[in-house]
Short mmCIF file of N, CA, C and O in Angstrom, two decimals:
data_model
loop_
_atom_site.label_atom_id
_atom_site.label_comp_id
_atom_site.label_asym_id
_atom_site.label_seq_id
_atom_site.Cartn_x
_atom_site.Cartn_y
_atom_site.Cartn_z
N UNK A 28 -14.08 6.44 12.86
CA UNK A 28 -13.32 7.71 12.64
C UNK A 28 -12.57 8.30 11.69
O UNK A 28 -12.50 7.34 10.65
N UNK A 29 -12.28 8.96 11.38
CA UNK A 29 -11.99 9.56 9.81
C UNK A 29 -10.37 9.66 10.01
O UNK A 29 -9.66 9.37 10.97
N UNK A 30 -10.17 9.09 8.88
CA UNK A 30 -8.83 8.83 8.22
C UNK A 30 -8.44 9.66 7.03
O UNK A 30 -9.74 9.51 6.14
N UNK A 31 -7.33 10.50 6.74
CA UNK A 31 -6.77 10.69 5.78
C UNK A 31 -6.05 9.33 4.92
O UNK A 31 -4.96 9.64 5.10
N UNK A 32 -7.14 9.80 3.47
CA UNK A 32 -5.59 8.33 2.75
C UNK A 32 -5.38 9.27 1.36
O UNK A 32 -5.58 10.16 1.41
N UNK A 33 -4.48 8.82 0.83
CA UNK A 33 -3.72 9.20 -0.43
C UNK A 33 -4.25 8.65 -2.15
O UNK A 33 -4.05 7.25 -1.82
N UNK A 34 -4.33 8.68 -2.56
CA UNK A 34 -5.35 8.49 -3.79
C UNK A 34 -5.10 9.38 -5.31
O UNK A 34 -4.70 10.14 -4.95
N UNK A 35 -5.23 8.72 -5.88
CA UNK A 35 -4.74 9.38 -7.64
C UNK A 35 -5.40 9.75 -7.83
O UNK A 35 -6.95 9.25 -8.13
N UNK A 36 -5.15 11.04 -8.24
CA UNK A 36 -6.23 12.01 -8.98
C UNK A 36 -6.34 11.26 -10.38
O UNK A 36 -5.56 11.00 -11.20
N UNK A 37 -8.17 11.00 -9.98
CA UNK A 37 -8.64 9.93 -12.06
C UNK A 37 -7.50 8.79 -12.31
O UNK A 37 -6.62 8.49 -12.70
N UNK A 38 -8.27 8.12 -10.66
CA UNK A 38 -8.31 6.80 -10.66
C UNK A 38 -7.83 5.91 -12.06
O UNK A 38 -6.89 4.83 -12.02
N UNK A 39 -8.84 5.92 -12.25
CA UNK A 39 -8.86 4.87 -13.91
C UNK A 39 -7.54 4.92 -14.53
O UNK A 39 -7.36 4.80 -15.26
N UNK A 40 -7.56 6.59 -15.22
CA UNK A 40 -6.02 7.19 -15.48
C UNK A 40 -4.84 6.27 -14.76
O UNK A 40 -3.98 5.73 -16.07
N UNK A 41 -4.89 6.91 -13.89
CA UNK A 41 -3.54 6.20 -13.12
C UNK A 41 -3.70 4.54 -13.37
O UNK A 41 -2.81 4.74 -13.87
N UNK A 42 -4.29 3.98 -12.80
CA UNK A 42 -4.12 1.83 -13.32
C UNK A 42 -3.91 2.33 -14.79
O UNK A 42 -2.85 1.11 -14.86
N UNK A 43 -4.47 2.80 -15.88
CA UNK A 43 -3.80 2.30 -17.30
C UNK A 43 -2.89 2.81 -17.28
O UNK A 43 -2.09 2.12 -18.31
N UNK A 44 -1.99 4.11 -16.56
CA UNK A 44 -1.04 4.43 -17.07
C UNK A 44 0.19 3.20 -16.31
O UNK A 44 1.18 3.22 -16.52
N UNK A 45 -0.50 2.68 -15.40
CA UNK A 45 0.12 2.14 -14.65
C UNK A 45 0.63 0.70 -15.07
O UNK A 45 2.14 -0.14 -15.40
N UNK A 46 -0.76 0.76 -15.12
CA UNK A 46 -0.26 -0.89 -16.33
C UNK A 46 0.06 -0.75 -18.13
O UNK A 46 1.35 -1.37 -17.80
N UNK A 47 0.20 -0.35 -18.45
CA UNK A 47 1.32 1.07 -19.94
C UNK A 47 2.73 0.34 -19.28
O UNK A 47 3.51 -0.42 -20.56
N UNK A 48 2.81 0.85 -18.45
CA UNK A 48 4.58 1.13 -17.29
C UNK A 48 5.03 -0.29 -17.43
O UNK A 48 5.58 -0.49 -17.35
N UNK A 49 3.93 -1.18 -16.79
CA UNK A 49 4.21 -2.30 -16.75
C UNK A 49 4.72 -3.37 -17.13
O UNK A 49 5.39 -4.03 -17.15
N UNK A 50 4.02 -2.96 -18.70
CA UNK A 50 3.80 -4.06 -20.20
C UNK A 50 5.43 -3.48 -20.66
O UNK A 50 5.16 -4.04 -21.21
N UNK A 51 6.12 -2.32 -20.54
CA UNK A 51 6.27 -1.54 -20.93
C UNK A 51 7.84 -2.29 -21.20
O UNK A 51 8.29 -2.76 -20.13
N UNK A 52 8.95 -1.33 -21.39
CA UNK A 52 10.07 -2.10 -20.70
C UNK A 52 11.00 -1.50 -19.55
O UNK A 52 12.01 -1.70 -19.29
N UNK A 53 10.11 -0.26 -19.42
CA UNK A 53 9.93 0.14 -18.31
C UNK A 53 11.50 1.16 -18.31
O UNK A 53 11.99 1.45 -17.29
N UNK A 54 11.48 1.33 -18.87
CA UNK A 54 12.67 2.51 -19.14
C UNK A 54 12.06 4.30 -19.04
O UNK A 54 12.85 5.17 -18.54
N UNK A 55 11.04 4.48 -19.15
CA UNK A 55 9.74 4.89 -18.58
C UNK A 55 10.15 5.65 -17.82
O UNK A 55 10.33 4.25 -16.71
N UNK A 56 9.67 6.66 -17.26
CA UNK A 56 9.47 6.56 -15.34
C UNK A 56 8.08 5.89 -15.28
O UNK A 56 6.85 5.74 -15.76
N UNK A 57 8.35 5.61 -13.55
CA UNK A 57 7.33 5.53 -12.77
C UNK A 57 6.20 5.98 -12.69
O UNK A 57 6.26 7.50 -12.01
N UNK A 58 5.12 5.68 -14.00
CA UNK A 58 3.52 7.28 -13.46
C UNK A 58 3.00 7.32 -11.62
O UNK A 58 2.89 8.17 -11.73
N UNK A 59 3.90 6.43 -10.79
CA UNK A 59 3.34 6.88 -9.28
C UNK A 59 4.45 7.63 -9.14
O UNK A 59 3.85 8.41 -7.21
N UNK A 60 5.76 7.71 -9.50
CA UNK A 60 6.68 8.65 -8.71
C UNK A 60 5.91 10.32 -8.90
O UNK A 60 6.31 10.78 -8.37
N UNK A 61 5.00 9.91 -10.10
CA UNK A 61 4.57 11.46 -10.53
C UNK A 61 3.80 12.40 -10.62
O UNK A 61 3.08 13.10 -10.61
N UNK A 62 2.49 10.90 -10.56
CA UNK A 62 1.44 11.89 -10.73
C UNK A 62 0.57 12.11 -9.45
O UNK A 62 1.48 12.14 -8.33
N UNK A 63 -0.38 12.88 -9.29
CA UNK A 63 -1.17 13.73 -8.69
C UNK A 63 -1.71 12.55 -7.63
O UNK A 63 -2.50 12.20 -8.51
N UNK A 64 -1.41 12.96 -6.65
CA UNK A 64 -2.04 12.44 -5.45
C UNK A 64 -3.12 13.34 -4.86
O UNK A 64 -2.29 14.14 -4.22
N UNK A 65 -4.56 12.52 -4.12
CA UNK A 65 -5.13 13.78 -3.55
C UNK A 65 -6.17 12.99 -2.05
O UNK A 65 -5.55 11.91 -2.32
N UNK A 66 -6.04 13.95 -0.63
CA UNK A 66 -6.73 12.92 0.38
C UNK A 66 -7.70 12.66 0.19
O UNK A 66 -8.77 13.87 -0.69
N UNK A 67 -8.33 11.41 0.73
CA UNK A 67 -9.63 11.56 0.86
C UNK A 67 -9.80 10.78 2.05
O UNK A 67 -9.08 10.22 2.56
N UNK A 68 -10.79 11.93 2.66
CA UNK A 68 -10.96 11.46 3.88
C UNK A 68 -12.28 10.26 4.18
O UNK A 68 -12.94 10.12 3.99
N UNK A 69 -12.04 9.00 4.50
CA UNK A 69 -12.94 8.18 4.79
C UNK A 69 -12.86 7.89 6.62
O UNK A 69 -12.05 7.54 7.13
N UNK A 70 -13.86 6.90 6.85
CA UNK A 70 -14.81 6.90 8.02
C UNK A 70 -14.31 5.57 8.15
O UNK A 70 -14.65 4.77 7.32
N UNK A 71 -13.44 5.51 9.12
CA UNK A 71 -12.99 3.38 9.19
C UNK A 71 -13.63 2.92 11.21
O UNK A 71 -14.16 4.39 11.65
N UNK A 72 -13.69 2.32 11.63
CA UNK A 72 -13.51 1.51 12.90
C UNK A 72 -12.76 2.41 13.52
O UNK A 72 -11.70 2.51 13.65
N UNK A 73 -13.32 3.18 14.85
CA UNK A 73 -12.12 3.25 15.91
C UNK A 73 -10.96 1.92 16.30
O UNK A 73 -10.79 1.64 16.20
N UNK A 74 -9.46 2.90 15.77
CA UNK A 74 -8.00 2.03 15.88
C UNK A 74 -7.08 3.20 17.13
O UNK A 74 -6.99 3.95 17.61
N UNK A 75 -6.58 2.34 18.09
CA UNK A 75 -5.58 2.69 18.49
C UNK A 75 -4.39 2.80 17.71
O UNK A 75 -3.32 3.65 18.03
N UNK A 76 -4.01 2.58 17.02
CA UNK A 76 -3.18 1.81 16.26
C UNK A 76 -4.05 3.63 14.98
O UNK A 76 -4.15 2.64 13.90
N UNK A 77 -3.71 4.64 14.34
CA UNK A 77 -4.36 5.01 13.86
C UNK A 77 -3.84 4.83 12.06
O UNK A 77 -4.09 4.99 11.01
N UNK A 78 -2.10 5.07 12.60
CA UNK A 78 -0.94 4.34 11.43
C UNK A 78 -1.67 3.40 10.70
O UNK A 78 -2.00 2.46 9.12
N UNK A 79 -1.71 1.86 11.10
CA UNK A 79 -2.17 1.29 10.54
C UNK A 79 -4.36 1.09 10.35
O UNK A 79 -4.13 0.79 9.23
N UNK A 80 -4.59 1.71 10.57
CA UNK A 80 -5.93 1.92 11.02
C UNK A 80 -6.02 2.46 8.86
O UNK A 80 -6.37 1.97 7.90
N UNK A 81 -5.32 3.61 8.97
CA UNK A 81 -5.13 4.40 8.24
C UNK A 81 -4.30 3.94 6.68
O UNK A 81 -5.33 3.64 5.51
N UNK A 82 -3.53 2.77 6.71
CA UNK A 82 -2.20 2.95 5.90
C UNK A 82 -3.55 1.13 5.94
O UNK A 82 -3.89 0.80 3.81
N UNK A 83 -3.87 0.71 6.00
CA UNK A 83 -5.52 -0.06 6.02
C UNK A 83 -6.61 0.18 5.11
O UNK A 83 -6.85 -0.72 4.24
N UNK A 84 -6.68 1.03 4.92
CA UNK A 84 -8.21 1.61 4.36
C UNK A 84 -7.88 2.42 3.02
O UNK A 84 -8.31 2.22 2.41
N UNK A 85 -6.62 3.02 3.17
CA UNK A 85 -5.72 2.51 1.76
C UNK A 85 -5.83 1.77 0.81
O UNK A 85 -5.83 1.63 -0.49
N UNK A 86 -5.25 0.87 1.37
CA UNK A 86 -4.92 -1.48 0.58
C UNK A 86 -6.63 -1.45 0.94
O UNK A 86 -7.00 -1.58 -0.60
N UNK A 87 -7.23 -0.75 1.16
CA UNK A 87 -9.10 -1.72 0.46
C UNK A 87 -9.97 -0.75 -0.34
O UNK A 87 -10.23 -0.87 -0.63
N UNK A 88 -9.35 0.68 -0.86
CA UNK A 88 -10.12 1.66 -1.23
C UNK A 88 -8.80 1.28 -2.71
O UNK A 88 -9.89 1.28 -4.10
N UNK A 89 -8.16 0.65 -3.18
CA UNK A 89 -8.29 0.48 -4.05
C UNK A 89 -8.20 -0.68 -4.53
O UNK A 89 -9.04 -1.39 -4.29
N UNK A 90 -8.92 -0.20 -6.33
CA UNK A 90 -9.98 -1.15 -6.54
C UNK A 90 -9.42 -2.88 -7.60
O UNK A 90 -8.45 -2.49 -7.77
N UNK A 91 -9.86 -3.18 -6.80
CA UNK A 91 -9.50 -4.35 -7.18
C UNK A 91 -10.06 -5.67 -7.10
O UNK A 91 -11.50 -5.07 -6.36
N UNK A 92 -10.87 -6.76 -7.71
CA UNK A 92 -11.43 -8.18 -6.93
C UNK A 92 -11.39 -8.61 -6.11
O UNK A 92 -11.87 -9.75 -5.44
N UNK A 93 -9.92 -8.68 -5.55
CA UNK A 93 -9.42 -9.48 -4.02
C UNK A 93 -9.96 -8.76 -3.36
O UNK A 93 -9.72 -7.22 -3.23
N UNK A 94 -10.43 -9.10 -1.93
CA UNK A 94 -10.74 -8.10 -0.92
C UNK A 94 -9.32 -8.20 -0.14
O UNK A 94 -8.53 -9.45 0.33
N UNK A 95 -8.73 -7.10 -0.50
CA UNK A 95 -7.10 -6.89 -0.11
C UNK A 95 -7.82 -5.99 1.38
O UNK A 95 -8.06 -5.06 2.10
N UNK A 96 -6.13 -6.65 2.05
CA UNK A 96 -6.09 -5.94 3.65
C UNK A 96 -5.30 -5.82 4.31
O UNK A 96 -3.86 -6.64 3.54
N UNK A 97 -4.54 -5.08 5.27
CA UNK A 97 -3.30 -5.11 5.74
C UNK A 97 -3.25 -6.23 6.51
O UNK A 97 -4.01 -6.13 7.51
N UNK A 98 -2.08 -6.52 6.78
CA UNK A 98 -1.83 -8.51 7.44
C UNK A 98 -0.77 -8.28 8.59
O UNK A 98 -0.02 -8.91 9.28
N UNK A 99 -0.38 -7.10 8.29
CA UNK A 99 1.05 -6.55 9.28
C UNK A 99 1.98 -5.19 8.80
O UNK A 99 1.58 -5.17 7.31
N UNK A 100 1.71 -4.63 9.80
CA UNK A 100 2.68 -3.83 10.54
C UNK A 100 3.86 -2.91 10.64
O UNK A 100 3.28 -4.04 12.68
N UNK A 101 4.54 -3.45 11.55
CA UNK A 101 5.92 -2.98 12.12
C UNK A 101 6.51 -1.66 12.21
O UNK A 101 7.13 -1.26 10.37
N UNK A 102 6.33 -0.50 13.06
CA UNK A 102 7.66 0.42 13.03
C UNK A 102 8.99 0.29 12.93
O UNK A 102 8.38 0.17 14.96
N UNK A 103 9.95 0.81 12.93
CA UNK A 103 11.23 0.60 13.66
C UNK A 103 11.73 1.88 12.88
O UNK A 103 12.50 2.11 11.64
N UNK A 104 11.91 2.58 13.98
CA UNK A 104 13.23 3.71 13.58
C UNK A 104 12.02 4.74 13.20
O UNK A 104 13.55 5.47 11.83
N UNK A 105 11.28 5.04 12.50
CA UNK A 105 10.51 5.43 11.57
C UNK A 105 10.03 4.88 10.52
O UNK A 105 9.63 5.88 9.46
N UNK A 106 10.83 4.00 10.32
CA UNK A 106 10.83 3.43 8.72
C UNK A 106 9.56 2.22 9.08
O UNK A 106 9.18 1.24 10.79
N UNK A 107 8.51 2.28 8.74
CA UNK A 107 7.35 1.47 8.55
C UNK A 107 7.52 -0.20 7.37
O UNK A 107 7.87 0.12 5.94
N UNK A 108 6.91 -1.38 8.10
CA UNK A 108 7.59 -2.28 7.01
C UNK A 108 6.23 -3.05 6.82
O UNK A 108 5.05 -3.21 8.00
N UNK A 109 4.99 -3.07 6.30
CA UNK A 109 4.42 -3.34 6.23
C UNK A 109 4.10 -4.53 4.91
O UNK A 109 4.31 -4.13 4.03
N UNK A 110 3.00 -5.15 4.74
CA UNK A 110 2.48 -5.55 4.02
C UNK A 110 1.18 -6.21 3.58
O UNK A 110 0.30 -6.13 5.02
N UNK A 111 0.29 -6.46 2.73
CA UNK A 111 -1.09 -7.00 2.87
C UNK A 111 -1.40 -8.16 2.50
O UNK A 111 0.32 -8.80 2.18
N UNK A 112 -2.59 -8.52 2.20
CA UNK A 112 -2.81 -10.78 2.54
C UNK A 112 -2.26 -10.95 0.77
O UNK A 112 -2.18 -12.02 0.86
N UNK A 113 -1.73 -9.04 -0.40
CA UNK A 113 -1.62 -9.61 -1.13
C UNK A 113 -0.95 -10.30 -1.61
O UNK A 113 0.42 -10.68 -2.74
N UNK A 114 0.01 -9.72 -1.17
CA UNK A 114 1.98 -9.63 -0.71
C UNK A 114 1.89 -11.01 -0.87
O UNK A 114 3.09 -11.72 -0.86
N UNK A 115 1.32 -12.10 -0.11
CA UNK A 115 1.59 -13.23 0.85
C UNK A 115 0.71 -14.03 0.40
O UNK A 115 1.82 -14.77 -0.08
N UNK A 116 -0.34 -13.67 -0.25
CA UNK A 116 -0.74 -14.53 -1.38
C UNK A 116 -1.70 -14.52 -2.61
O UNK A 116 -3.03 -14.11 -2.33
N UNK A 117 -0.56 -14.00 -2.97
CA UNK A 117 -1.19 -13.70 -4.16
C UNK A 117 -1.87 -13.96 -5.72
O UNK A 117 -1.83 -15.62 -5.07
N UNK A 118 -1.97 -14.15 -6.60
CA UNK A 118 -1.87 -15.19 -7.99
C UNK A 118 -1.15 -14.41 -9.40
O UNK A 118 -0.75 -13.37 -8.85
N UNK A 119 -1.57 -14.92 -9.74
CA UNK A 119 -1.03 -15.42 -10.92
C UNK A 119 -1.03 -13.36 -11.44
O UNK A 119 -2.18 -13.61 -11.26
N UNK A 120 0.30 -12.42 -12.10
CA UNK A 120 -0.68 -11.32 -11.87
C UNK A 120 -0.53 -10.21 -11.43
O UNK A 120 -0.61 -9.25 -11.32
N UNK A 121 -0.92 -10.62 -10.37
CA UNK A 121 -0.95 -9.89 -9.58
C UNK A 121 0.20 -9.16 -8.52
O UNK A 121 0.08 -7.53 -8.16
N UNK A 122 1.22 -9.09 -9.44
CA UNK A 122 2.54 -7.67 -9.46
C UNK A 122 1.14 -6.47 -9.66
O UNK A 122 1.83 -5.86 -9.51
N UNK A 123 1.08 -6.73 -10.99
CA UNK A 123 -0.44 -5.70 -11.68
C UNK A 123 -0.65 -4.45 -9.98
O UNK A 123 -0.15 -3.63 -10.29
N UNK A 124 -1.38 -5.05 -9.78
CA UNK A 124 -2.23 -5.03 -8.36
C UNK A 124 -0.93 -4.68 -7.38
O UNK A 124 -1.66 -3.02 -7.07
N UNK A 125 -0.37 -5.01 -6.89
CA UNK A 125 0.84 -5.07 -5.78
C UNK A 125 1.69 -3.92 -6.58
O UNK A 125 1.39 -2.72 -5.53
N UNK A 126 2.45 -2.90 -7.56
CA UNK A 126 3.21 -2.48 -8.52
C UNK A 126 1.69 -0.96 -8.47
O UNK A 126 1.78 0.45 -8.43
N UNK A 127 0.49 -1.24 -8.49
CA UNK A 127 -0.06 0.42 -8.56
C UNK A 127 -0.63 0.98 -6.69
O UNK A 127 -0.49 1.92 -6.80
N UNK A 128 -1.01 -0.44 -6.33
CA UNK A 128 -1.62 -0.90 -5.03
C UNK A 128 -0.23 0.26 -4.90
O UNK A 128 -0.56 1.54 -3.50
N UNK A 129 0.61 -0.21 -4.33
CA UNK A 129 1.88 0.11 -3.08
C UNK A 129 1.98 1.58 -2.99
O UNK A 129 1.81 2.13 -1.94
N UNK A 130 1.73 1.75 -4.15
CA UNK A 130 1.81 3.56 -3.99
C UNK A 130 1.30 4.16 -3.28
O UNK A 130 1.45 5.39 -2.59
N UNK A 131 0.02 4.13 -3.23
CA UNK A 131 -1.41 4.12 -2.88
C UNK A 131 -0.95 4.23 -0.42
O UNK A 131 -1.12 5.13 -0.39
N UNK A 132 -0.82 3.60 -0.63
CA UNK A 132 -0.51 2.64 0.72
C UNK A 132 0.81 3.85 1.02
O UNK A 132 0.89 4.29 1.61
N UNK A 133 2.12 3.69 0.22
CA UNK A 133 3.22 4.46 0.64
C UNK A 133 2.56 5.95 1.13
O UNK A 133 3.35 6.71 2.07
N UNK A 134 2.09 6.65 0.25
CA UNK A 134 1.93 8.13 0.41
C UNK A 134 0.83 8.19 1.02
O UNK A 134 1.50 9.36 1.96
N UNK A 135 0.21 7.15 1.85
CA UNK A 135 -0.35 7.98 2.66
C UNK A 135 0.27 7.59 3.81
O UNK A 135 0.07 8.46 4.99
N UNK A 136 0.80 6.30 3.73
CA UNK A 136 1.81 6.57 5.25
C UNK A 136 2.65 7.36 5.64
O UNK A 136 3.17 8.15 7.09
N UNK A 137 3.07 8.08 4.61
CA UNK A 137 4.12 8.96 4.27
C UNK A 137 3.47 10.42 4.85
O UNK A 137 4.37 11.19 5.23
N UNK A 138 2.46 10.18 4.90
CA UNK A 138 1.67 11.60 6.41
C UNK A 138 1.77 11.61 7.04
O UNK A 138 1.86 12.75 7.44
N UNK A 139 2.41 11.07 8.24
CA UNK A 139 2.89 10.45 9.50
C UNK A 139 4.34 11.55 9.32
O UNK A 139 4.81 10.54 9.10
N UNK A 140 4.17 12.47 9.82
CA UNK A 140 5.92 12.97 10.21
C UNK A 140 6.42 12.45 11.32
O UNK A 140 8.14 12.63 11.21
N UNK A 141 6.32 11.56 12.18
CA UNK A 141 6.84 9.96 12.22
C UNK A 141 7.78 9.20 11.62
O UNK A 141 8.78 8.71 11.29
N UNK A 142 7.43 9.10 10.07
CA UNK A 142 7.31 7.94 9.09
C UNK A 142 8.21 8.61 8.13
O UNK A 142 8.23 9.71 7.71
N UNK A 143 9.82 7.97 8.12
CA UNK A 143 10.18 8.59 6.84
C UNK A 143 10.29 6.65 6.19
O UNK A 143 10.61 7.93 5.00
N UNK A 144 10.52 6.64 5.59
CA UNK A 144 9.86 5.35 4.82
C UNK A 144 9.33 4.68 4.44
O UNK A 144 9.13 3.81 6.22
N UNK A 145 8.69 3.47 3.99
CA UNK A 145 7.80 2.89 4.17
C UNK A 145 8.53 1.91 3.15
O UNK A 145 8.80 1.93 1.84
N UNK A 146 8.75 0.22 3.17
CA UNK A 146 9.20 -1.45 3.33
C UNK A 146 7.35 -1.79 2.54
O UNK A 146 7.56 -2.61 4.06
N UNK A 147 7.76 -2.91 1.67
CA UNK A 147 6.96 -3.61 1.26
C UNK A 147 7.61 -5.29 2.04
O UNK A 147 8.31 -5.54 1.01
N UNK A 148 8.09 -5.64 3.38
CA UNK A 148 8.92 -6.86 3.43
C UNK A 148 9.00 -6.87 5.67
O UNK A 148 8.22 -5.58 5.75
N UNK A 149 9.19 -7.89 5.63
CA UNK A 149 9.03 -8.01 6.84
C UNK A 149 9.77 -6.95 7.51
O UNK A 149 10.80 -6.83 7.16
N UNK A 150 9.76 -6.55 8.98
CA UNK A 150 11.21 -6.32 9.41
C UNK A 150 12.10 -6.62 9.29
O UNK A 150 12.37 -8.31 9.54
N UNK A 151 13.39 -6.44 9.93
CA UNK A 151 14.61 -7.29 10.33
C UNK A 151 14.29 -8.21 11.51
O UNK A 151 14.10 -7.40 12.10
N UNK A 152 14.29 -9.22 11.53
CA UNK A 152 14.11 -10.52 12.98
C UNK A 152 12.89 -10.64 12.65
O UNK A 152 12.81 -11.97 12.54
N UNK A 153 12.02 -10.60 11.41
CA UNK A 153 10.38 -11.22 11.72
C UNK A 153 10.34 -12.41 10.64
O UNK A 153 11.81 -11.86 8.84
N UNK A 154 10.15 -13.13 10.70
CA UNK A 154 9.90 -14.11 8.94
C UNK A 154 8.86 -14.07 8.63
O UNK A 154 7.34 -13.71 8.82
N UNK A 155 8.58 -13.42 7.28
CA UNK A 155 7.89 -13.88 6.54
C UNK A 155 6.75 -15.62 6.36
O UNK A 155 5.09 -15.21 5.53
N UNK A 156 7.53 -16.06 6.29
CA UNK A 156 6.60 -17.13 6.37
C UNK A 156 5.45 -17.64 7.95
O UNK A 156 4.30 -18.16 7.82
N UNK A 157 5.68 -16.78 9.00
CA UNK A 157 5.25 -16.60 9.92
C UNK A 157 3.55 -16.11 9.02
O UNK A 157 2.51 -16.03 10.11
N UNK A 158 3.74 -15.05 8.48
CA UNK A 158 1.92 -14.26 8.05
C UNK A 158 1.33 -14.70 7.95
O UNK A 158 -0.07 -15.23 7.35
N UNK A 159 1.08 -16.55 6.90
CA UNK A 159 0.74 -17.14 6.65
C UNK A 159 -0.79 -17.27 6.88
O UNK A 159 -1.35 -17.95 7.12
N UNK A 160 0.11 -17.80 8.60
CA UNK A 160 -1.38 -17.38 10.12
C UNK A 160 -2.56 -16.60 10.11
O UNK A 160 -3.17 -16.80 10.30
N UNK A 161 -1.92 -15.32 9.53
CA UNK A 161 -2.24 -14.38 9.65
C UNK A 161 -3.74 -13.73 8.52
O UNK A 161 -4.90 -13.38 8.37
N UNK A 162 -3.72 -15.50 7.35
CA UNK A 162 -4.71 -14.80 6.20
C UNK A 162 -6.29 -15.77 7.10
O UNK A 162 -6.19 -16.48 7.25
#
């Protein structure tokens, strides 16, 4: 099934800009907020949850040495709560990957007109500790 994800135009320059931003005192603006993103069609296995499949495709598209996958997604009143495996079980320095990858996932999910916001956290009432069993 084809899904459209959002990817940064000139991905290697985007990664470099994000790394420079995160290494700075962050007084400059976040490059992810102004970077040009473009749509890319990817074929994924059929899913009854198109938002999940699309967000997972965006996570997997991010260049990383880790195998990144969506492990949690809940929608409440147009707000998506999402986490990948590296949000839950990262490594020293994972914040660079997360801060560069999250905008791709956010911009991809916000393509859906019924979605108004994306939060990288568990939904109210859910327990983050429960996600370790999904890894």
